Amino acid sequence: MKRDYCIPELSVLRLCLADVLRCSGQLDDYDDVIYYGELS
Amino acid sequence: MKRILSAVLMVLLAFSATGLLAYADESVPAGSVASITTSEGQKSYYPSLADALKVLQPAAMYDGAILDILQDVTCAFWWDGTVNQSSSNVIQSANVIINGNGYTVTVGTDCGNSSKNFLVFPNGVQINDLTLVLLSGGGPRFNGGDCTLNQVNITVKDVTGVKGGVLTDGTTGNPSKAFVTFYVGNGSSSAIQINGGRFAQENSGERVVDGKAGIADIDIIDASFIGGSEFRMYSALSGSNLYVKNCYFDKSFITGGTTNFVGAVTLESSIVLASTAVGSGIIVNSGIWFNTRNKTVSIYGENGLGCFAPELISMQDGASVRLHPETSGIRFTSDISEKMRELAGSVSGMTVEYGTLVVRKDQLGDVEFTVDSMTAAGIKFVECKAEAGMDENGSAYRAAIIGIPQTDYGNDICARSYVRLTVGSKTVYLYSDYSEESNCRNIREVAGAALQAHESGEITYSEAELAILRGYAAAE
């Protein structure tokens, strides 16, 4: 699985976006996820 | 042509017979490397850092002056190589302020192991926001008066014989082969404060800190000391106190001359990687002491203590978009340093957990972004433990916040990386650096930036992904 997914910094934001995620097709499953409601 | 001649004439007039650019107004002459503003507010510009420093040499005339560095500087010598540090006569003007303004000064391309390359401040100085790279020779030396370093980084490259550093009242002795030195020779009262900064010795054969301290109070807050052979204060007169808070020492801490150090050494919320156990005379009120020789660790202070550890754990600036079709959201990514992974794998009896603290910015307010502070303030936050989000190398992990209601697309979410260490019944948190600018984002702005990247051709998204991004960016 390709995990070197970060692209160079764009303006002030470092965007580790999903273009290469399509290579594996599943990389966005590999986040630890919390629900926004847990913060309120 | 007249304009050209006029411009040339202006430049020629600007350089006086001494080679200085001197202007009294706010215009900045081309090629200016530094400026000096007197305590009366008169400003002059100089074509080299050495020229500006020489102006500060005489006593009294420029007391309280401000030297601003206006660009990155590379110079063979601080000075002209004729001033020996032992004469302590370089910058005689008292209490000058040097503003690095974020620039880097690289010194010592042509002086080798020369004690003539120190920059000596015998009468107090404050240096702000400056990075020094020492290729050879020595760094700034503070021989008297009060010295304050705010966000000053010093890196000594891989050369032998580098001398110099931070010291005060250094009228006797000659600390050698170190670049940060605490030194008080004759018992004059002085104070040294180091706020922030990173002090790195890339030549492992030399000391990080070498010092003789007499009557001086030394406070070091939020600083990192990397590499070198040891951090040392020795041959002290009574009365010195070294107070260390939120600092990181990656090598050794107060070894060698410990038996000669008379003053008190107190550590708060700091991390020490040393080849020895805590030495006598050192009080660790709180923090972590890794004995790298015995591969053991000791945790001090209250349970749940937090330590600032940007050398061990860090969070990437900004955020990204999780483009999962059913569970999209905003993502923060953390990096685990090689040193942290080395410690985790080598220190016995220590449980290591990585994770991400997540909180809404409007709820965090001015409260410190730590577990204990937020808990005490009753703030709702989440410790998102790294599990599925850990990469296969164990060097990075990701946490995503999903299910954000449309009404909150513009609300910032803040994140901070942590390492949770447990030894026996003791737990301590190591935290990454944190700032709102770097670590707070809302899904609308990040999605908007992603769409801009798509429109500029930097990234290509599928229609399905674009629909997700537009859903966040366009919604009000």
Short mmCIF file of C-alpha atoms in Angstrom, two decimals:
data_model
loop_
_atom_site.label_atom_id
_atom_site.label_comp_id
_atom_site.label_asym_id
_atom_site.label_seq_id
_atom_site.Cartn_x
_atom_site.Cartn_y
_atom_site.Cartn_z
CA MET A 1 0.00 0.00 0.00
CA LYS A 2 1.39 3.35 -0.99
CA ARG A 3 1.45 5.67 2.01
CA ASP A 4 3.64 8.46 0.68
CA TYR A 5 0.60 10.43 -0.21
CA CYS A 6 1.53 14.00 0.68
CA ILE A 7 2.02 16.49 -2.07
CA PRO A 8 4.21 19.57 -1.65
CA GLU A 9 2.80 22.35 0.41
CA LEU A 10 0.28 24.48 -1.38
CA SER A 11 0.22 28.06 -0.16
CA VAL A 12 -0.14 27.91 3.60
CA LEU A 13 -1.83 24.56 3.65
CA ARG A 14 -0.17 21.22 3.44
CA LEU A 15 -2.72 19.15 1.64
CA CYS A 16 -2.35 15.43 1.84
CA LEU A 17 -5.04 14.87 -0.69
CA ALA A 18 -6.58 11.89 -2.23
CA ASP A 19 -5.22 11.79 -5.73
CA VAL A 20 -2.83 8.96 -5.04
CA LEU A 21 -5.32 7.32 -2.77
CA ARG A 22 -6.96 6.06 -5.87
CA CYS A 23 -3.88 3.95 -6.51
CA SER A 24 -4.89 1.68 -3.69
CA GLY A 25 -8.51 2.57 -3.84
CA GLN A 26 -8.82 2.19 -0.11
CA LEU A 27 -6.37 4.50 1.55
CA ASP A 28 -9.07 6.73 2.94
CA ASP A 29 -10.15 3.79 5.00
CA TYR A 30 -6.86 4.08 6.87
CA ASP A 31 -7.72 6.92 9.16
CA ASP A 32 -8.57 6.72 12.80
CA VAL A 33 -11.96 8.32 12.74
CA ILE A 34 -13.88 10.26 15.31
CA TYR A 35 -17.27 11.84 14.93
CA TYR A 36 -17.66 15.57 15.17
CA GLY A 37 -20.40 15.07 17.70
CA GLU A 38 -17.82 13.73 20.14
CA LEU A 39 -16.36 17.23 20.34
CA SER A 40 -19.53 18.93 21.50
CA MET B 1 20.45 58.77 -18.15
CA LYS B 2 20.02 61.50 -15.58
CA ARG B 3 18.00 59.16 -13.45
CA ILE B 4 20.72 56.53 -13.65
CA LEU B 5 23.42 59.02 -12.74
CA SER B 6 21.27 60.29 -9.93
CA ALA B 7 20.80 56.79 -8.61
CA VAL B 8 24.52 56.07 -8.80
CA LEU B 9 25.26 59.33 -7.05
CA MET B 10 22.81 58.47 -4.31
CA VAL B 11 24.53 55.16 -3.73
CA LEU B 12 27.96 56.79 -3.69
CA LEU B 13 26.73 59.37 -1.21
CA ALA B 14 25.16 56.68 0.84
CA PHE B 15 28.50 54.98 1.38
CA SER B 16 30.55 57.17 3.64
CA ALA B 17 34.33 57.06 3.81
CA THR B 18 34.04 54.25 6.32
CA GLY B 19 32.05 52.17 3.88
CA LEU B 20 28.78 52.49 5.71
CA LEU B 21 25.42 53.16 4.29
CA ALA B 22 23.82 55.82 6.38
CA TYR B 23 20.27 56.96 6.04
CA ALA B 24 18.20 58.71 8.60
CA ASP B 25 14.84 58.07 7.02
CA GLU B 26 12.81 54.94 6.46
CA SER B 27 13.99 54.20 2.93
CA VAL B 28 16.08 51.02 2.76
CA PRO B 29 19.09 51.33 0.45
CA ALA B 30 19.56 48.46 -1.94
CA GLY B 31 22.05 45.92 -0.70
CA SER B 32 21.53 46.72 2.95
CA VAL B 33 22.35 43.77 5.15
CA ALA B 34 21.70 45.32 8.52
CA SER B 35 20.47 48.46 10.18
CA ILE B 36 21.11 50.06 13.53
CA THR B 37 18.57 52.16 15.32
CA THR B 38 19.96 54.22 18.15
CA SER B 39 18.17 54.68 21.43
CA GLU B 40 17.23 58.12 20.10
CA GLY B 41 15.53 56.52 17.12
CA GLN B 42 18.04 57.37 14.38
CA LYS B 43 18.42 54.57 11.88
CA SER B 44 21.39 53.77 9.63
CA TYR B 45 21.93 50.99 7.11
CA TYR B 46 25.04 48.91 6.48
CA PRO B 47 26.20 46.76 3.58
CA SER B 48 27.57 43.99 5.79
CA LEU B 49 26.90 42.53 9.20
CA ALA B 50 30.51 43.12 10.24
CA ASP B 51 30.18 46.83 9.43
CA ALA B 52 27.11 47.07 11.62
CA LEU B 53 28.72 45.16 14.48
CA LYS B 54 31.78 47.37 14.41
CA VAL B 55 29.57 50.40 14.93
CA LEU B 56 28.50 48.88 18.24
CA GLN B 57 32.05 48.34 19.39
CA PRO B 58 32.63 51.57 21.34
CA ALA B 59 31.21 51.72 24.81
CA ALA B 60 28.34 54.03 25.69
CA MET B 61 27.73 55.55 22.26
CA TYR B 62 25.31 52.89 21.17
CA ASP B 63 23.98 51.61 24.47
CA GLY B 64 20.50 50.23 23.94
CA ALA B 65 20.79 50.31 20.15
CA ILE B 66 18.85 47.87 17.98
CA LEU B 67 20.61 45.98 15.20
CA ASP B 68 18.21 44.53 12.64
CA ILE B 69 19.41 41.86 10.25
CA LEU B 70 17.70 42.38 6.92
CA GLN B 71 18.66 39.29 4.93
CA ASP B 72 20.44 35.95 5.20
CA VAL B 73 24.14 36.46 5.76
CA THR B 74 27.19 34.31 5.09
CA CYS B 75 30.49 35.57 6.39
CA ALA B 76 33.91 34.14 6.99
CA PHE B 77 34.30 35.93 10.30
CA TRP B 78 32.04 37.64 12.72
CA TRP B 79 34.68 40.25 12.77
CA ASP B 80 37.90 40.84 10.93
CA GLY B 81 39.79 38.15 12.78
CA THR B 82 41.84 40.56 14.84
CA VAL B 83 39.83 40.57 18.02
CA ASN B 84 40.63 37.88 20.52
CA GLN B 85 37.79 36.74 22.72
CA SER B 86 39.93 36.83 25.81
CA SER B 87 40.18 40.60 25.57
CA SER B 88 36.40 40.77 25.84
CA ASN B 89 36.34 43.99 23.94
CA VAL B 90 34.15 43.42 20.96
CA ILE B 91 30.66 44.81 21.47
CA GLN B 92 31.17 47.26 24.28
CA SER B 93 27.84 49.00 23.79
CA ALA B 94 25.61 47.84 26.61
CA ASN B 95 22.28 46.11 26.35
CA VAL B 96 22.06 46.10 22.59
CA ILE B 97 19.27 44.24 20.87
CA ILE B 98 19.88 42.12 17.80
CA ASN B 99 16.80 41.21 15.81
CA GLY B 100 17.41 38.35 13.42
CA ASN B 101 13.95 38.80 11.90
CA GLY B 102 13.92 35.13 11.00
CA TYR B 103 17.09 35.27 8.92
CA THR B 104 20.07 32.93 9.05
CA VAL B 105 23.63 34.00 9.67
CA THR B 106 26.24 31.46 8.59
CA VAL B 107 29.65 32.13 10.05
CA GLY B 108 33.11 30.74 9.78
CA THR B 109 33.91 29.71 6.27
CA ASP B 110 37.56 30.58 6.58
CA CYS B 111 38.77 30.67 10.14
CA GLY B 112 39.14 27.09 11.32
CA ASN B 113 39.60 26.59 15.02
CA SER B 114 40.07 30.23 15.75
CA SER B 115 39.38 31.78 19.10
CA LYS B 116 39.36 35.09 17.28
CA ASN B 117 36.05 34.36 15.78
CA PHE B 118 33.92 34.82 18.85
CA LEU B 119 31.35 37.54 18.95
CA VAL B 120 31.74 38.88 22.44
CA PHE B 121 29.14 40.80 24.41
CA PRO B 122 30.59 41.94 27.73
CA ASN B 123 27.79 44.30 28.68
CA GLY B 124 24.51 42.55 28.07
CA VAL B 125 22.56 41.74 24.96
CA GLN B 126 19.22 40.47 23.77
CA ILE B 127 19.06 38.43 20.56
CA ASN B 128 15.72 37.65 18.96
CA ASP B 129 14.50 35.34 16.21
CA LEU B 130 17.83 34.46 14.66
CA THR B 131 19.37 31.27 13.30
CA LEU B 132 23.13 30.89 13.49
CA VAL B 133 25.01 28.24 11.59
CA LEU B 134 28.60 27.92 12.77
CA LEU B 135 30.85 26.27 10.26
CA SER B 136 33.95 26.84 12.35
CA GLY B 137 35.20 29.17 15.01
CA GLY B 138 32.78 30.25 17.67
CA GLY B 139 29.39 31.68 18.31
CA PRO B 140 28.26 34.59 20.38
CA ARG B 141 29.84 34.84 23.79
CA PHE B 142 28.24 36.75 26.61
CA ASN B 143 30.81 37.89 29.07
CA GLY B 144 28.76 40.10 31.29
CA GLY B 145 25.49 41.83 31.89
CA ASP B 146 22.18 40.18 31.33
CA CYS B 147 21.73 38.01 28.29
CA THR B 148 18.46 36.97 26.71
CA LEU B 149 18.03 34.72 23.71
CA ASN B 150 14.50 34.59 22.30
CA GLN B 151 13.93 32.01 19.58
CA VAL B 152 17.60 31.77 18.70
CA ASN B 153 18.75 28.62 16.95
CA ILE B 154 22.40 27.68 16.84
CA THR B 155 23.73 24.80 14.79
CA VAL B 156 27.37 23.80 14.85
CA LYS B 157 28.25 21.84 11.75
CA ASP B 158 30.41 18.79 11.69
CA VAL B 159 33.75 20.40 12.37
CA THR B 160 36.21 19.95 15.18
CA GLY B 161 37.43 22.55 17.57
CA VAL B 162 34.41 24.79 17.56
CA LYS B 163 34.44 27.04 20.56
CA GLY B 164 32.26 29.72 22.00
CA GLY B 165 28.68 30.00 22.96
CA VAL B 166 26.70 31.47 25.76
CA LEU B 167 28.47 32.62 28.85
CA THR B 168 28.55 35.49 31.21
CA ASP B 169 31.25 37.25 33.15
CA GLY B 170 33.74 35.03 31.45
CA THR B 171 36.77 36.83 32.72
CA THR B 172 38.68 33.76 33.74
CA GLY B 173 39.07 30.38 32.24
CA ASN B 174 38.45 29.39 28.69
CA PRO B 175 35.59 27.05 28.02
CA SER B 176 36.60 25.04 25.06
CA LYS B 177 35.06 22.96 22.40
CA ALA B 178 31.49 23.85 23.13
CA PHE B 179 29.08 26.24 21.63
CA VAL B 180 26.67 26.94 24.43
CA THR B 181 28.53 27.83 27.54
CA PHE B 182 27.38 29.04 30.90
CA TYR B 183 30.23 30.74 32.57
CA VAL B 184 30.63 33.16 35.41
CA GLY B 185 34.16 33.76 36.45
CA ASN B 186 34.43 36.35 39.11
CA GLY B 187 31.12 36.31 40.83
CA SER B 188 29.43 39.24 39.19
CA SER B 189 25.69 39.01 39.16
CA SER B 190 24.18 38.32 35.79
CA ALA B 191 21.18 36.59 34.40
CA ILE B 192 20.80 34.43 31.34
CA GLN B 193 17.46 33.62 29.81
CA ILE B 194 16.92 31.31 26.87
CA ASN B 195 13.36 31.29 25.58
CA GLY B 196 12.75 28.82 22.80
CA GLY B 197 15.28 27.88 20.20
CA ARG B 198 17.19 24.83 19.11
CA PHE B 199 20.85 24.28 19.84
CA ALA B 200 22.33 21.49 17.78
CA GLN B 201 25.87 20.18 17.79
CA GLU B 202 26.40 18.06 14.73
CA ASN B 203 29.90 17.11 15.76
CA SER B 204 29.17 14.48 18.35
CA GLY B 205 32.65 14.69 19.77
CA GLU B 206 32.12 18.09 21.30
CA ARG B 207 30.11 19.22 24.24
CA VAL B 208 26.74 20.78 23.76
CA VAL B 209 27.15 22.92 26.81
CA ASP B 210 30.26 23.61 28.74
CA GLY B 211 30.25 26.05 31.51
CA LYS B 212 31.57 27.51 34.65
CA ALA B 213 28.91 29.34 36.55
CA GLY B 214 29.25 31.58 39.50
CA ILE B 215 26.58 33.96 40.61
CA ALA B 216 24.23 33.77 37.72
CA ASP B 217 20.66 32.66 37.40
CA ILE B 218 20.10 30.78 34.21
CA ASP B 219 16.59 30.10 32.98
CA ILE B 220 15.99 27.94 29.94
CA ILE B 221 12.43 27.58 28.70
CA ASP B 222 11.06 25.73 25.65
CA ALA B 223 14.46 24.99 24.15
CA SER B 224 16.02 21.90 22.61
CA PHE B 225 19.63 20.81 22.88
CA ILE B 226 20.63 18.21 20.34
CA GLY B 227 23.74 16.15 19.93
CA GLY B 228 27.15 16.85 21.36
CA SER B 229 28.90 14.82 23.97
CA GLU B 230 27.43 16.36 27.08
CA PHE B 231 25.67 19.26 28.70
CA ARG B 232 27.96 20.51 31.39
CA MET B 233 28.34 23.13 34.01
CA TYR B 234 31.32 22.90 36.28
CA SER B 235 33.75 24.61 38.60
CA ALA B 236 30.96 26.78 39.87
CA LEU B 237 31.08 29.31 42.57
CA SER B 238 28.16 29.15 44.96
CA GLY B 239 25.00 31.01 44.11
CA SER B 240 24.19 29.93 40.60
CA ASN B 241 20.88 28.38 39.79
CA LEU B 242 19.89 26.65 36.61
CA TYR B 243 16.16 26.38 36.00
CA VAL B 244 14.96 24.34 33.05
CA LYS B 245 11.36 24.09 31.91
CA ASN B 246 9.78 22.45 28.86
CA CYS B 247 13.14 21.59 27.40
CA TYR B 248 14.59 18.63 25.58
CA PHE B 249 18.13 17.35 25.94
CA ASP B 250 19.18 14.69 23.52
CA LYS B 251 22.51 13.42 24.71
CA SER B 252 23.63 14.03 28.22
CA PHE B 253 22.76 16.35 30.98
CA ILE B 254 25.25 17.81 33.40
CA THR B 255 28.01 15.33 33.44
CA GLY B 256 31.73 15.59 33.82
CA GLY B 257 32.08 18.49 36.17
CA THR B 258 28.99 17.79 38.20
CA THR B 259 30.91 17.42 41.41
CA ASN B 260 32.18 20.94 41.04
CA PHE B 261 28.82 22.46 40.38
CA VAL B 262 27.58 24.16 43.48
CA GLY B 263 24.35 25.78 42.37
CA ALA B 264 20.90 24.28 42.16
CA VAL B 265 19.66 22.59 39.01
CA THR B 266 15.91 22.23 38.72
CA LEU B 267 13.99 20.59 35.90
CA GLU B 268 10.30 21.03 35.17
CA SER B 269 8.35 19.24 32.44
CA SER B 270 11.52 18.43 30.57
CA ILE B 271 12.88 15.43 28.73
CA VAL B 272 16.42 14.26 29.14
CA LEU B 273 18.13 11.52 27.16
CA ALA B 274 21.33 10.87 29.04
CA SER B 275 23.90 8.16 29.33
CA THR B 276 23.73 8.44 33.08
CA ALA B 277 21.14 8.44 35.82
CA VAL B 278 20.10 11.71 37.42
CA GLY B 279 23.19 13.16 38.99
CA SER B 280 23.52 14.51 42.49
CA GLY B 281 22.41 18.08 42.93
CA ILE B 282 19.89 17.83 40.12
CA ILE B 283 16.25 18.11 41.10
CA VAL B 284 13.78 16.72 38.61
CA ASN B 285 10.45 18.06 39.78
CA SER B 286 8.69 16.80 36.72
CA GLY B 287 9.60 15.26 33.42
CA ILE B 288 11.19 12.20 31.93
CA TRP B 289 14.73 10.96 32.27
CA PHE B 290 15.77 8.31 29.77
CA ASN B 291 18.93 6.51 30.76
CA THR B 292 20.12 5.57 27.31
CA ARG B 293 22.91 3.38 28.62
CA ASN B 294 20.75 1.21 30.84
CA LYS B 295 17.71 1.50 28.56
CA THR B 296 15.49 2.59 31.41
CA VAL B 297 13.18 5.52 31.96
CA SER B 298 11.97 7.41 35.01
CA ILE B 299 8.89 9.60 35.09
CA TYR B 300 8.67 12.40 37.62
CA GLY B 301 5.82 14.61 38.72
CA GLU B 302 2.09 14.26 38.74
CA ASN B 303 0.35 11.57 36.79
CA GLY B 304 -0.69 12.79 33.35
CA LEU B 305 2.00 15.43 33.16
CA GLY B 306 2.61 16.95 29.74
CA CYS B 307 6.02 17.56 28.20
CA PHE B 308 6.72 19.63 25.12
CA ALA B 309 8.46 17.25 22.71
CA PRO B 310 8.67 18.64 19.18
CA GLU B 311 11.84 16.64 18.59
CA LEU B 312 9.95 13.40 19.17
CA ILE B 313 6.49 13.96 17.75
CA SER B 314 5.19 16.49 15.25
CA MET B 315 2.07 17.36 13.32
CA GLN B 316 2.13 18.35 9.69
CA ASP B 317 1.00 21.89 9.04
CA GLY B 318 -2.56 22.24 7.91
CA ALA B 319 -5.07 19.54 7.22
CA SER B 320 -6.36 17.44 4.37
CA VAL B 321 -9.69 16.15 3.18
CA ARG B 322 -10.76 12.60 3.78
CA LEU B 323 -12.55 11.76 0.57
CA HIS B 324 -14.23 8.59 1.61
CA PRO B 325 -17.63 8.49 -0.13
CA GLU B 326 -19.60 7.70 3.01
CA THR B 327 -17.40 9.09 5.75
CA SER B 328 -15.59 12.14 4.43
CA GLY B 329 -14.15 14.75 6.74
CA ILE B 330 -11.06 16.64 7.77
CA ARG B 331 -7.78 14.89 8.47
CA PHE B 332 -4.70 15.72 10.53
CA THR B 333 -1.43 13.84 10.07
CA SER B 334 1.30 13.23 12.64
CA ASP B 335 4.93 12.23 12.19
CA ILE B 336 6.86 10.15 14.70
CA SER B 337 10.55 10.98 14.81
CA GLU B 338 13.20 8.34 14.36
CA LYS B 339 14.43 9.11 17.86
CA MET B 340 10.98 8.46 19.33
CA ARG B 341 10.71 5.17 17.52
CA GLU B 342 14.17 4.24 18.74
CA LEU B 343 13.19 5.02 22.34
CA ALA B 344 9.92 3.15 22.03
CA GLY B 345 11.74 0.08 20.81
CA SER B 346 14.63 0.10 23.22
CA VAL B 347 13.48 1.30 26.63
CA SER B 348 12.24 -1.52 28.79
CA GLY B 349 9.09 -1.41 30.86
CA MET B 350 7.52 1.46 28.96
CA THR B 351 4.18 1.35 27.16
CA VAL B 352 3.95 3.72 24.20
CA GLU B 353 0.71 4.92 22.61
CA TYR B 354 0.42 7.49 19.86
CA GLY B 355 -2.56 9.64 19.13
CA THR B 356 -4.14 12.93 18.25
CA LEU B 357 -5.84 15.37 20.57
CA VAL B 358 -8.82 16.95 18.85
CA VAL B 359 -10.89 19.87 20.05
CA ARG B 360 -13.12 22.57 18.61
CA LYS B 361 -11.29 25.86 18.53
CA ASP B 362 -14.26 27.77 19.91
CA GLN B 363 -14.31 25.45 22.91
CA LEU B 364 -10.56 25.48 23.51
CA GLY B 365 -10.39 29.25 23.77
CA ASP B 366 -7.30 30.35 25.64
CA VAL B 367 -6.89 27.11 27.56
CA GLU B 368 -3.61 25.27 27.06
CA PHE B 369 -4.03 22.47 24.54
CA THR B 370 -3.04 19.64 26.86
CA VAL B 371 -4.98 16.80 28.43
CA ASP B 372 -4.60 18.02 31.99
CA SER B 373 -5.43 21.65 31.23
CA MET B 374 -8.48 20.85 29.13
CA THR B 375 -9.68 18.33 31.68
CA ALA B 376 -9.30 20.85 34.46
CA ALA B 377 -11.20 23.44 32.42
CA GLY B 378 -14.02 21.02 31.63
CA ILE B 379 -13.47 21.27 27.88
CA LYS B 380 -14.78 18.55 25.62
CA PHE B 381 -11.99 16.96 23.61
CA VAL B 382 -11.07 13.58 22.18
CA GLU B 383 -7.92 11.52 22.46
CA CYS B 384 -7.88 9.74 19.12
CA LYS B 385 -5.54 6.80 19.59
CA ALA B 386 -3.54 5.80 16.49
CA GLU B 387 -4.52 2.34 15.34
CA ALA B 388 -5.90 1.98 11.83
CA GLY B 389 -4.36 5.32 10.94
CA MET B 390 -0.79 4.20 11.63
CA ASP B 391 1.31 3.61 8.54
CA GLU B 392 3.15 0.39 7.97
CA ASN B 393 6.48 1.88 9.00
CA GLY B 394 5.16 3.20 12.28
CA SER B 395 6.41 6.64 11.35
CA ALA B 396 3.16 8.53 10.69
CA TYR B 397 -0.50 8.32 11.52
CA ARG B 398 -3.70 10.05 10.60
CA ALA B 399 -6.83 11.09 12.42
CA ALA B 400 -9.99 12.23 10.67
CA ILE B 401 -13.05 13.99 12.01
CA ILE B 402 -16.18 13.01 10.15
CA GLY B 403 -19.86 13.76 10.40
CA ILE B 404 -19.38 17.50 10.53
CA PRO B 405 -22.78 19.21 10.28
CA GLN B 406 -23.14 21.80 7.56
CA THR B 407 -23.63 24.53 10.09
CA ASP B 408 -20.11 23.84 11.37
CA TYR B 409 -18.24 23.61 8.06
CA GLY B 410 -16.63 26.96 8.86
CA ASN B 411 -15.75 26.13 12.47
CA ASP B 412 -12.09 25.44 13.11
CA ILE B 413 -11.02 22.14 14.56
CA CYS B 414 -7.65 22.01 16.30
CA ALA B 415 -5.42 18.97 16.59
CA ARG B 416 -2.20 18.14 18.40
CA SER B 417 -0.11 14.99 18.27
CA TYR B 418 0.72 13.19 21.46
CA VAL B 419 2.69 10.23 22.73
CA ARG B 420 1.36 8.64 25.89
CA LEU B 421 4.05 6.89 27.90
CA THR B 422 3.24 4.65 30.81
CA VAL B 423 5.74 3.20 33.24
CA GLY B 424 4.17 1.27 36.06
CA SER B 425 1.35 3.45 37.36
CA LYS B 426 2.87 6.65 35.95
CA THR B 427 1.68 8.23 32.74
CA VAL B 428 3.13 11.18 30.87
CA TYR B 429 2.16 12.86 27.61
CA LEU B 430 4.63 14.14 25.06
CA TYR B 431 3.19 16.84 22.84
CA SER B 432 3.99 18.16 19.42
CA ASP B 433 4.45 21.83 18.76
CA TYR B 434 1.13 23.60 18.37
CA SER B 435 -0.18 26.86 17.01
CA GLU B 436 -3.57 27.94 15.75
CA GLU B 437 -1.98 29.01 12.47
CA SER B 438 -0.52 25.59 11.78
CA ASN B 439 -2.90 23.20 13.49
CA CYS B 440 -6.43 24.62 13.34
CA ARG B 441 -8.48 24.29 10.16
CA ASN B 442 -12.08 24.08 9.07
CA ILE B 443 -13.36 21.73 6.40
CA ARG B 444 -14.63 24.56 4.21
CA GLU B 445 -11.26 26.25 3.79
CA VAL B 446 -9.36 23.00 3.24
CA ALA B 447 -11.87 21.77 0.66
CA GLY B 448 -11.71 25.18 -1.01
CA ALA B 449 -7.93 24.97 -1.22
CA ALA B 450 -8.20 21.49 -2.70
CA LEU B 451 -10.58 22.75 -5.36
CA GLN B 452 -8.19 25.58 -6.19
CA ALA B 453 -5.41 23.02 -6.56
CA HIS B 454 -7.62 21.08 -8.91
CA GLU B 455 -8.49 24.14 -10.95
CA SER B 456 -4.83 25.10 -11.27
CA GLY B 457 -3.96 21.64 -12.51
CA GLU B 458 -1.83 20.64 -9.54
CA ILE B 459 -4.15 17.81 -8.59
CA THR B 460 -6.83 15.99 -10.51
CA TYR B 461 -9.92 14.70 -8.78
CA SER B 462 -12.69 12.50 -10.01
CA GLU B 463 -16.17 13.94 -10.35
CA ALA B 464 -17.23 12.02 -7.26
CA GLU B 465 -14.40 13.55 -5.25
CA LEU B 466 -15.07 16.99 -6.64
CA ALA B 467 -18.66 16.64 -5.55
CA ILE B 468 -17.49 15.97 -1.98
CA LEU B 469 -15.11 18.93 -2.03
CA ARG B 470 -17.71 21.27 -3.53
CA GLY B 471 -20.19 20.15 -0.95
CA TYR B 472 -17.92 21.47 1.78
CA ALA B 473 -16.53 24.52 -0.01
CA ALA B 474 -19.76 25.86 -1.43
CA ALA B 475 -22.05 25.37 1.53
CA GLU B 476 -22.83 28.41 3.64
#
